[in-house]
């Protein structure tokens, strides 16, 4: 399997998994750029947001709702956090499997 995130979904590559359900997997970024840096990843392979259409609206909603729920679970809801989705090389995307970065935990 050529896609690294598909391998993590399939459990053929290890990751520090924090949450999993039928649609999503959430694991720690291997190169964290914040005290809390995790990736919310749909299990189905979609390369980028450019491949998304109206049939994916429930999935996109679930990505955001899960981020909100995990923020509350981790005590970050009131402190605040940042959600980032890079799209394409020009947007800084390196892994061509759609994902949402969750960054937070700074002391400020
Ligand atoms: P992008 O730049 O594509 O939006 O972000 C990809 C992210 O995936 C990067 O922050 C990078 O550190 C992370 N990453 C790349 N390979 C792996 C891996 O094998 N395991 C984990 N846990 N994260 C990875
Ligand atoms: Zn993939």
XYZ file of C-alpha atoms and ligand atoms in Angstrom:
133
model
C 0.000 0.000 0.000
C 1.679 3.190 -1.124
C -0.193 5.740 1.008
C 1.280 6.144 4.480
C -2.024 7.150 6.093
C -3.833 4.204 4.464
C -1.174 1.976 6.034
C -1.843 3.534 9.446
C -5.604 3.021 8.918
C -4.913 -0.633 8.018
C -2.611 -0.965 11.091
C 0.212 -2.146 8.875
C 2.228 0.880 10.023
C 2.331 1.888 13.685
C 1.039 5.218 14.953
C 0.120 6.683 18.324
C -3.658 6.392 17.859
C -5.805 8.522 20.178
C -9.252 7.955 18.698
C -10.863 5.713 16.124
C -14.391 5.151 14.858
C -15.988 3.797 11.697
C -15.038 6.833 9.626
C -11.982 8.457 11.195
C -8.687 7.728 12.831
C -6.820 10.276 14.959
C -3.122 9.911 15.736
C -0.163 12.013 16.899
C 1.855 13.780 14.234
C 5.302 12.197 13.987
C 6.914 15.660 13.764
C 4.858 17.775 16.180
C 4.789 21.530 15.629
C 2.794 22.223 18.824
C 2.574 20.683 22.319
C -0.534 18.909 21.038
C -0.326 18.088 17.330
C -2.593 15.348 16.062
C -4.025 14.455 12.678
C -7.684 13.659 12.064
C -7.805 11.361 9.076
C -10.786 9.918 7.206
C -10.323 6.174 6.802
C -11.367 6.316 3.157
C -8.625 7.548 0.857
C -9.284 10.995 -0.553
C -6.139 12.725 -1.772
C -7.098 16.318 -1.034
C -10.026 18.607 -0.363
C -10.153 19.085 -4.140
C -11.631 15.568 -4.433
C -14.473 16.303 -2.043
C -18.066 16.760 -3.199
C -21.499 17.002 -1.582
C -21.511 13.265 -0.846
C -18.701 13.922 1.637
C -20.562 16.538 3.681
C -21.263 14.152 6.597
C -17.606 13.159 6.683
C -16.413 16.773 6.695
C -18.880 17.610 9.446
C -17.682 14.657 11.451
C -14.059 15.785 11.115
C -14.900 19.135 12.697
C -17.232 17.724 15.331
C -14.641 15.138 16.355
C -12.009 17.882 16.653
C -14.363 19.792 18.931
C -15.102 16.722 21.044
C -11.423 15.793 21.404
C -10.575 19.392 22.360
C -13.100 19.148 25.185
C -11.795 15.728 26.212
C -8.224 17.073 26.340
C -9.203 20.199 28.293
C -8.418 22.517 25.393
C -11.888 23.777 24.492
C -11.615 26.974 26.522
C -7.897 27.524 25.938
C -8.355 27.344 22.202
C -6.668 25.423 19.422
C -6.008 25.611 15.705
C -7.339 23.441 12.897
C -5.436 23.445 9.609
C -5.989 21.668 6.322
C -3.239 21.988 3.734
C -4.386 21.485 0.142
C -1.870 20.575 -2.544
C 1.872 21.257 -2.641
C 1.300 25.006 -2.866
C -0.711 24.784 0.339
C 1.980 22.798 2.123
C 0.377 19.359 1.758
C 2.971 16.588 1.780
C 0.831 13.492 2.426
C -1.780 13.030 -0.288
C -4.467 11.627 2.001
C -6.892 14.260 3.264
C -6.321 15.200 6.901
C -7.018 17.924 9.418
C -4.216 19.108 11.695
C -5.204 19.790 15.320
C -2.660 22.058 17.012
C -2.822 23.374 20.543
C -1.600 23.186 24.099
C 0.498 26.358 23.969
C 0.943 28.376 27.160
C -0.570 31.719 26.189
P 0.686 17.857 5.433
O 1.879 18.745 5.224
O 0.538 16.822 4.322
O -0.567 18.625 5.689
O 0.966 17.100 6.776
C 1.389 15.776 6.863
C 1.778 15.526 8.290
O 1.938 14.134 8.462
C 3.098 16.180 8.699
O 2.854 17.070 9.788
C 4.002 15.015 9.079
O 4.804 15.283 10.201
C 2.998 13.894 9.348
N 3.495 12.564 9.030
C 4.159 12.190 7.906
N 4.442 10.877 7.936
C 3.927 10.402 9.101
C 3.908 9.109 9.701
O 4.397 8.114 9.154
N 3.296 9.006 10.917
C 2.744 10.086 11.545
N 2.191 9.862 12.737
N 2.741 11.325 11.000
C 3.328 11.478 9.803
Zn -4.492 7.009 1.780
